Amino acid sequence: MSNDPKEFELDADLDAELEALFAEARKNAPVPSEDFLARIEAQSLAEQPMQVEAGSFTPPVAEKRGWFDWHLGFAGWSSLGGLTAALVVGFGIGISPPDAVTSLTSDFLGSSTPNLEDVLWTFDSSLLEG
Amino acid sequence: MPLDALEDASDAELLRLYAEGAPEAARLLTRRLTPMALRVAVRLLNDMAEAEDVAQDAMLRLWKAAPGWRADEAKVSTWLYTVTRNLCMDRIRRVKTRGGAAVDIDAIAEPADPGPAADVRLTEAARNTALADALADLPDRQREAVTLRHLEGLSNPEIAEIMDISTEAVESLTARGKRNLATALAARRNDLGYSDE
C-alpha cells in the first residue's frame, strides 16, 4: 500500500463535508463534569509536594532586619563584646578623664571643658543674625 | 497570589508553581488541562467512563512529574497528549488481548437502514454521534492521527512527536483516515443532511 497522502485525497465536496463534521465535533467536544473536575482538583492538592495556604503564595522577600540583627549577621556575637567594652571605657573617660586627656583638651581648645562655640568653629554665628 | 494574576501564566510556569506548593496553580492546571485529556480519551475510546479513568490517571502522572519537570525538554500539553494517548492504547491493547474489542464495536449501533425515516435530518448531536462511531471503526493509528489533527487541531510535527512517527507518516495516516471516514459516512450521507446533488 502506498504511503503517498495524495493517493487518498478526497474530492473537494467530500472534503468540505468532512471538515464541516469535524467543525461541529470540535464545537460539541465532550466536557468534564463539575464532579469530575472537583475529583481531579482534590487529587492534585493531595499530590502537591508541599502546600502553602491558599492566597498566601507570594514570592519570598527579604525579611526586615534591625541594626542589632544586621550587626549580628555581619560580625557575629563576638563583635558585640568588643563594642560593649569600648562603650564602658568611653563612659569612664567621660566621667573621670585622666590627666593626659585633660591637658590634651586644654592644649587644643584652651579649656578642659569646651563650650559649644569653640567646638563648632566652622559655624558662622553671623548667619543667625537678622 | 491572586488567581487572575496566574491566568496568563504558561502551563510550564503553573507546573513550577504547583511544585512549589501554590494551590491556585493546582486549580488552574486542573481546569486548563483536564478537559483536553478527557476530550482525547473520549474520542479514542468512545466511552466516557473509560475516558474519565484515563484522564484521571494522566493527570495523576502530571502531578507526580511536576517536581522534576524540565520546561526545556517538553511542552506540558504535548506531554499530556502523549501520556493520554499511550494510556488509551494500553487499554485498547489489553481488551484486544483478552479477545474483546477495545471499544465494544458490537455495541455501537449499526448505521440506520435507509427507509421511510431516511430523509429525516439528524440533529447536530446525531451527526456528532455518527462521526464518533465512524472514528471508532477506524484502525487505531488512523483514529489517533485524525483525532489529533482534525479534532484537537494539532500540527503534524506535534502529532509526529506524540505518536513517535515521522511527519510524513502522520500525513499518510490522516489522509487514509479521512478517506475511510468518508467511505463509512457515505452510507449515511442523507441522514447526515448532505444531498447527493
Short mmCIF file of C-alpha atoms in Angstrom, two decimals:
data_model
loop_
_atom_site.label_atom_id
_atom_site.label_comp_id
_atom_site.label_asym_id
_atom_site.label_seq_id
_atom_site.Cartn_x
_atom_site.Cartn_y
_atom_site.Cartn_z
CA MET A 1 0.00 0.00 0.00
CA SER A 2 1.32 3.42 -0.94
CA ASN A 3 2.01 5.93 1.76
CA ASP A 4 1.55 8.89 -0.53
CA PRO A 5 -1.16 11.04 1.10
CA LYS A 6 -2.18 12.40 -2.30
CA GLU A 7 -3.40 8.95 -3.27
CA PHE A 8 -6.03 9.19 -0.51
CA GLU A 9 -7.11 12.77 -1.10
CA LEU A 10 -10.85 13.30 -1.12
CA ASP A 11 -12.63 15.31 -3.74
CA ALA A 12 -13.33 18.85 -2.70
CA ASP A 13 -17.04 18.32 -1.84
CA LEU A 14 -16.44 15.27 0.30
CA ASP A 15 -13.53 17.01 1.99
CA ALA A 16 -15.70 20.06 2.74
CA GLU A 17 -18.46 17.85 4.21
CA LEU A 18 -15.95 16.07 6.41
CA GLU A 19 -14.44 19.36 7.50
CA ALA A 20 -17.94 20.57 8.43
CA LEU A 21 -18.43 17.43 10.55
CA PHE A 22 -15.08 17.99 12.25
CA ALA A 23 -16.01 21.60 12.98
CA GLU A 24 -19.30 20.54 14.56
CA ALA A 25 -17.49 17.88 16.60
CA ARG A 26 -14.97 20.46 17.84
CA LYS A 27 -17.84 22.74 18.83
CA ASN A 28 -19.62 19.91 20.67
CA ALA A 29 -16.49 18.44 22.26
CA PRO A 30 -17.07 16.32 25.37
CA VAL A 31 -16.51 18.37 28.52
CA PRO A 32 -15.74 17.11 32.02
CA SER A 33 -18.49 17.34 34.62
CA GLU A 34 -18.00 19.59 37.66
CA ASP A 35 -17.86 16.47 39.85
CA PHE A 36 -15.06 15.05 37.77
CA LEU A 37 -13.13 18.32 37.84
CA ALA A 38 -13.56 18.51 41.62
CA ARG A 39 -12.17 14.97 41.90
CA ILE A 40 -9.13 15.86 39.79
CA GLU A 41 -8.59 19.05 41.78
CA ALA A 42 -8.73 17.15 45.08
CA GLN A 43 -6.24 14.68 43.67
CA SER A 44 -3.92 17.48 42.56
CA LEU A 45 -3.96 19.06 46.02
CA ALA A 46 -3.39 15.70 47.70
CA GLU A 47 -0.39 15.05 45.44
CA GLN A 48 1.11 18.51 45.84
CA PRO A 49 4.65 18.11 47.22
CA MET A 50 4.26 20.87 49.83
CA GLN A 51 1.39 23.18 50.26
CA VAL A 52 1.11 26.80 51.26
CA GLU A 53 -2.12 28.40 52.38
CA ALA A 54 -4.42 29.48 49.55
CA GLY A 55 -3.97 33.12 48.61
CA SER A 56 -0.77 33.44 50.56
CA PHE A 57 1.59 32.30 47.84
CA THR A 58 3.88 35.22 47.16
CA PRO A 59 7.46 35.33 46.02
CA PRO A 60 9.81 35.28 49.01
CA VAL A 61 11.00 38.73 50.10
CA ALA A 62 13.90 39.67 52.35
CA GLU A 63 12.87 39.90 55.99
CA LYS A 64 13.16 43.39 57.55
CA ARG A 65 16.06 43.42 60.00
CA GLY A 66 17.03 45.89 62.71
CA TRP A 67 20.50 47.20 63.41
CA PHE A 68 21.07 44.53 66.05
CA ASP A 69 20.22 41.73 63.57
CA TRP A 70 22.29 43.38 60.88
CA HIS A 71 25.31 43.67 63.17
CA LEU A 72 24.92 40.08 64.31
CA GLY A 73 24.69 38.93 60.74
CA PHE A 74 27.67 41.00 59.71
CA ALA A 75 30.12 40.44 62.56
CA GLY A 76 28.65 37.82 64.89
CA TRP A 77 28.17 37.75 68.66
CA SER A 78 31.89 38.17 69.42
CA SER A 79 31.89 41.68 67.92
CA LEU A 80 29.28 42.78 70.48
CA GLY A 81 31.71 42.03 73.37
CA GLY A 82 34.30 44.42 71.93
CA LEU A 83 31.68 47.08 71.27
CA THR A 84 30.39 46.86 74.87
CA ALA A 85 33.93 47.13 76.29
CA ALA A 86 34.59 50.22 74.15
CA LEU A 87 31.37 51.82 75.37
CA VAL A 88 32.22 51.19 79.04
CA VAL A 89 35.75 52.62 78.69
CA GLY A 90 34.44 55.66 76.80
CA PHE A 91 31.82 56.29 79.51
CA GLY A 92 34.51 56.06 82.23
CA ILE A 93 36.78 58.54 80.42
CA GLY A 94 33.85 60.93 80.07
CA ILE A 95 33.07 60.88 83.79
CA SER A 96 36.60 60.93 85.12
CA PRO A 97 39.07 61.86 82.40
CA PRO A 98 42.73 61.00 83.02
CA ASP A 99 45.20 63.92 83.24
CA ALA A 100 46.61 63.24 79.80
CA VAL A 101 43.18 63.71 78.24
CA THR A 102 42.54 66.91 80.24
CA SER A 103 45.81 68.51 79.14
CA LEU A 104 45.26 67.49 75.55
CA THR A 105 41.84 69.18 75.54
CA SER A 106 43.32 72.31 77.12
CA ASP A 107 46.09 72.49 74.52
CA PHE A 108 43.64 72.28 71.67
CA LEU A 109 40.70 74.27 72.94
CA GLY A 110 42.15 76.43 75.69
CA SER A 111 39.80 74.88 78.24
CA SER A 112 39.31 71.44 79.72
CA THR A 113 35.57 71.81 79.30
CA PRO A 114 34.99 73.15 75.80
CA ASN A 115 31.95 75.26 75.06
CA LEU A 116 29.78 74.73 72.01
CA GLU A 117 31.02 77.74 70.02
CA ASP A 118 34.60 76.51 70.31
CA VAL A 119 33.72 73.10 69.02
CA LEU A 120 31.58 74.41 66.15
CA TRP A 121 34.36 76.71 64.94
CA THR A 122 33.30 76.46 61.35
CA PHE A 123 29.78 77.70 62.10
CA ASP A 124 29.36 81.37 61.29
CA SER A 125 27.03 82.73 64.02
CA SER A 126 26.51 85.90 61.99
CA LEU A 127 24.21 83.88 59.76
CA LEU A 128 21.73 83.73 62.63
CA GLU A 129 21.59 87.50 62.93
CA GLY A 130 18.72 89.39 61.35
CA MET B 1 -1.06 35.09 44.71
CA PRO B 2 -4.42 36.12 43.24
CA LEU B 3 -5.97 33.62 40.84
CA ASP B 4 -6.39 36.07 37.96
CA ALA B 5 -2.73 37.05 38.17
CA LEU B 6 -1.88 33.48 37.24
CA GLU B 7 -4.38 33.02 34.44
CA ASP B 8 -1.97 34.27 31.78
CA ALA B 9 0.86 32.08 33.05
CA SER B 10 2.08 29.31 30.79
CA ASP B 11 1.41 25.66 31.61
CA ALA B 12 5.09 25.19 32.43
CA GLU B 13 5.08 28.19 34.79
CA LEU B 14 1.95 26.92 36.53
CA LEU B 15 3.50 23.49 36.90
CA ARG B 16 6.55 25.07 38.55
CA LEU B 17 4.31 27.00 40.94
CA TYR B 18 2.35 23.80 41.62
CA ALA B 19 5.58 22.04 42.58
CA GLU B 20 6.37 24.96 44.90
CA GLY B 21 3.07 24.44 46.71
CA ALA B 22 0.73 27.04 45.22
CA PRO B 23 -2.81 25.64 45.43
CA GLU B 24 -4.02 28.23 42.91
CA ALA B 25 -1.74 26.64 40.31
CA ALA B 26 -3.24 23.22 41.07
CA ARG B 27 -6.74 24.57 40.43
CA LEU B 28 -5.82 26.38 37.24
CA LEU B 29 -3.92 23.43 35.79
CA THR B 30 -6.84 21.15 36.60
CA ARG B 31 -9.31 23.44 34.81
CA ARG B 32 -6.98 24.05 31.88
CA LEU B 33 -5.65 20.57 31.16
CA THR B 34 -8.27 18.06 32.32
CA PRO B 35 -10.74 18.91 29.51
CA MET B 36 -8.00 18.30 26.97
CA ALA B 37 -7.08 14.88 28.37
CA LEU B 38 -10.72 13.85 28.69
CA ARG B 39 -11.59 15.01 25.16
CA VAL B 40 -8.84 12.95 23.56
CA ALA B 41 -9.62 9.91 25.70
CA VAL B 42 -13.33 10.04 24.84
CA ARG B 43 -12.53 10.23 21.15
CA LEU B 44 -10.02 7.42 21.21
CA LEU B 45 -12.04 5.11 23.47
CA ASN B 46 -15.59 6.24 22.61
CA ASP B 47 -16.56 5.57 26.23
CA MET B 48 -16.99 8.33 28.84
CA ALA B 49 -16.37 6.18 31.93
CA GLU B 50 -13.19 4.66 30.48
CA ALA B 51 -12.11 8.09 29.29
CA GLU B 52 -12.53 9.56 32.78
CA ASP B 53 -10.32 6.82 34.22
CA VAL B 54 -7.65 7.53 31.63
CA ALA B 55 -7.84 11.32 32.08
CA GLN B 56 -7.57 10.95 35.87
CA ASP B 57 -4.58 8.64 35.50
CA ALA B 58 -2.90 11.02 33.03
CA MET B 59 -3.41 13.99 35.36
CA LEU B 60 -2.09 12.00 38.32
CA ARG B 61 1.08 11.32 36.33
CA LEU B 62 1.38 15.02 35.62
CA TRP B 63 1.18 15.89 39.35
CA LYS B 64 3.84 13.31 40.11
CA ALA B 65 6.08 14.59 37.31
CA ALA B 66 5.80 18.23 38.45
CA PRO B 67 8.70 18.37 40.97
CA GLY B 68 11.22 17.13 38.41
CA TRP B 69 9.70 18.91 35.42
CA ARG B 70 12.20 20.38 32.95
CA ALA B 71 10.48 23.03 30.88
CA ASP B 72 13.16 22.95 28.19
CA GLU B 73 12.57 19.28 27.44
CA ALA B 74 8.83 19.03 26.83
CA LYS B 75 5.75 21.13 26.31
CA VAL B 76 3.21 20.30 29.02
CA SER B 77 0.29 19.89 26.60
CA THR B 78 2.30 17.65 24.24
CA TRP B 79 3.43 15.56 27.20
CA LEU B 80 -0.16 15.19 28.41
CA TYR B 81 -1.43 14.28 24.93
CA THR B 82 1.29 11.63 24.70
CA VAL B 83 0.53 10.14 28.11
CA THR B 84 -3.23 10.15 27.47
CA ARG B 85 -2.77 8.58 24.06
CA ASN B 86 -0.46 5.88 25.47
CA LEU B 87 -2.90 5.07 28.29
CA CYS B 88 -5.73 4.77 25.75
CA MET B 89 -3.65 2.48 23.55
CA ASP B 90 -2.74 0.32 26.55
CA ARG B 91 -6.44 -0.14 27.31
CA ILE B 92 -7.27 -0.93 23.71
CA ARG B 93 -4.45 -3.48 23.52
CA ARG B 94 -5.44 -5.07 26.84
CA VAL B 95 -9.02 -5.54 25.76
CA LYS B 96 -7.94 -6.88 22.37
CA THR B 97 -5.57 -9.36 24.05
CA ARG B 98 -8.45 -10.57 26.17
CA GLY B 99 -10.33 -11.27 22.95
CA GLY B 100 -12.78 -8.42 23.15
CA ALA B 101 -12.93 -5.13 21.35
CA ALA B 102 -11.31 -2.09 22.93
CA VAL B 103 -14.43 -0.25 22.26
CA ASP B 104 -17.30 -2.66 22.16
CA ILE B 105 -17.89 -2.23 18.48
CA ASP B 106 -20.77 -4.71 18.58
CA ALA B 107 -22.50 -2.41 20.99
CA ILE B 108 -22.27 0.50 18.60
CA ALA B 109 -25.48 0.91 16.67
CA GLU B 110 -25.34 -0.03 13.03
CA PRO B 111 -25.97 2.78 10.60
CA ALA B 112 -29.67 3.23 10.18
CA ASP B 113 -31.15 1.44 7.19
CA PRO B 114 -32.30 3.79 4.51
CA GLY B 115 -36.06 3.68 4.81
CA PRO B 116 -39.04 5.90 5.31
CA ALA B 117 -37.22 7.84 8.04
CA ALA B 118 -34.06 8.28 5.99
CA ASP B 119 -34.99 11.71 4.80
CA VAL B 120 -35.38 12.93 8.35
CA ARG B 121 -32.42 15.17 9.02
CA LEU B 122 -30.44 14.25 12.04
CA THR B 123 -29.62 16.88 14.54
CA GLU B 124 -26.14 18.20 15.02
CA ALA B 125 -25.74 15.88 18.01
CA ALA B 126 -26.67 12.90 15.90
CA ARG B 127 -24.09 13.90 13.30
CA ASN B 128 -21.51 14.02 16.08
CA THR B 129 -22.50 10.53 17.13
CA ALA B 130 -22.19 9.30 13.54
CA LEU B 131 -18.70 10.78 13.32
CA ALA B 132 -17.72 9.26 16.68
CA ASP B 133 -18.97 5.86 15.53
CA ALA B 134 -17.08 6.11 12.25
CA LEU B 135 -13.93 7.19 14.13
CA ALA B 136 -14.27 4.20 16.46
CA ASP B 137 -14.26 1.90 13.44
CA LEU B 138 -11.01 3.29 12.06
CA PRO B 139 -7.73 1.44 12.62
CA ASP B 140 -6.17 2.68 15.88
CA ARG B 141 -3.36 4.79 14.40
CA GLN B 142 -5.61 6.41 11.81
CA ARG B 143 -8.09 7.27 14.57
CA GLU B 144 -5.32 8.82 16.68
CA ALA B 145 -3.92 10.86 13.78
CA VAL B 146 -7.33 12.11 12.60
CA THR B 147 -8.41 12.95 16.16
CA LEU B 148 -5.26 14.89 16.98
CA ARG B 149 -5.16 16.68 13.60
CA HIS B 150 -8.78 17.48 12.90
CA LEU B 151 -10.47 17.46 16.31
CA GLU B 152 -7.66 18.72 18.55
CA GLY B 153 -6.16 20.98 15.87
CA LEU B 154 -2.53 19.94 16.45
CA SER B 155 0.14 20.40 13.82
CA ASN B 156 1.64 17.42 12.00
CA PRO B 157 5.04 17.82 13.74
CA GLU B 158 3.30 17.83 17.15
CA ILE B 159 1.36 14.69 16.24
CA ALA B 160 4.57 13.08 14.97
CA GLU B 161 6.15 13.74 18.38
CA ILE B 162 3.16 12.38 20.28
CA MET B 163 2.85 9.25 18.15
CA ASP B 164 6.61 8.87 17.78
CA ILE B 165 6.48 8.65 13.99
CA SER B 166 7.60 10.83 11.07
CA THR B 167 5.62 13.82 9.84
CA GLU B 168 5.15 12.03 6.51
CA ALA B 169 3.65 9.05 8.33
CA VAL B 170 1.23 11.43 10.07
CA GLU B 171 0.18 12.91 6.73
CA SER B 172 -0.38 9.45 5.33
CA LEU B 173 -2.38 8.27 8.36
CA THR B 174 -4.64 11.34 8.37
CA ALA B 175 -5.26 11.09 4.61
CA ARG B 176 -6.13 7.40 4.84
CA GLY B 177 -8.20 8.02 7.93
CA LYS B 178 -10.22 10.73 6.21
CA ARG B 179 -10.77 8.51 3.16
CA ASN B 180 -12.02 5.68 5.40
CA LEU B 181 -14.25 8.07 7.35
CA ALA B 182 -15.76 9.39 4.13
CA THR B 183 -16.48 5.82 3.00
CA ALA B 184 -18.03 4.90 6.33
CA LEU B 185 -20.17 8.03 6.40
CA ALA B 186 -21.20 7.79 2.75
CA ALA B 187 -23.87 5.25 3.63
CA ARG B 188 -25.39 7.79 5.99
CA ARG B 189 -25.00 10.78 3.74
CA ASN B 190 -28.69 11.53 3.61
CA ASP B 191 -29.03 11.03 7.36
CA LEU B 192 -26.24 13.50 7.87
CA GLY B 193 -28.04 16.15 5.93
CA TYR B 194 -25.93 16.07 2.78
CA SER B 195 -27.64 15.66 -0.57
CA ASP B 196 -26.12 13.70 -3.44
CA GLU B 197 -26.51 16.65 -5.75
#
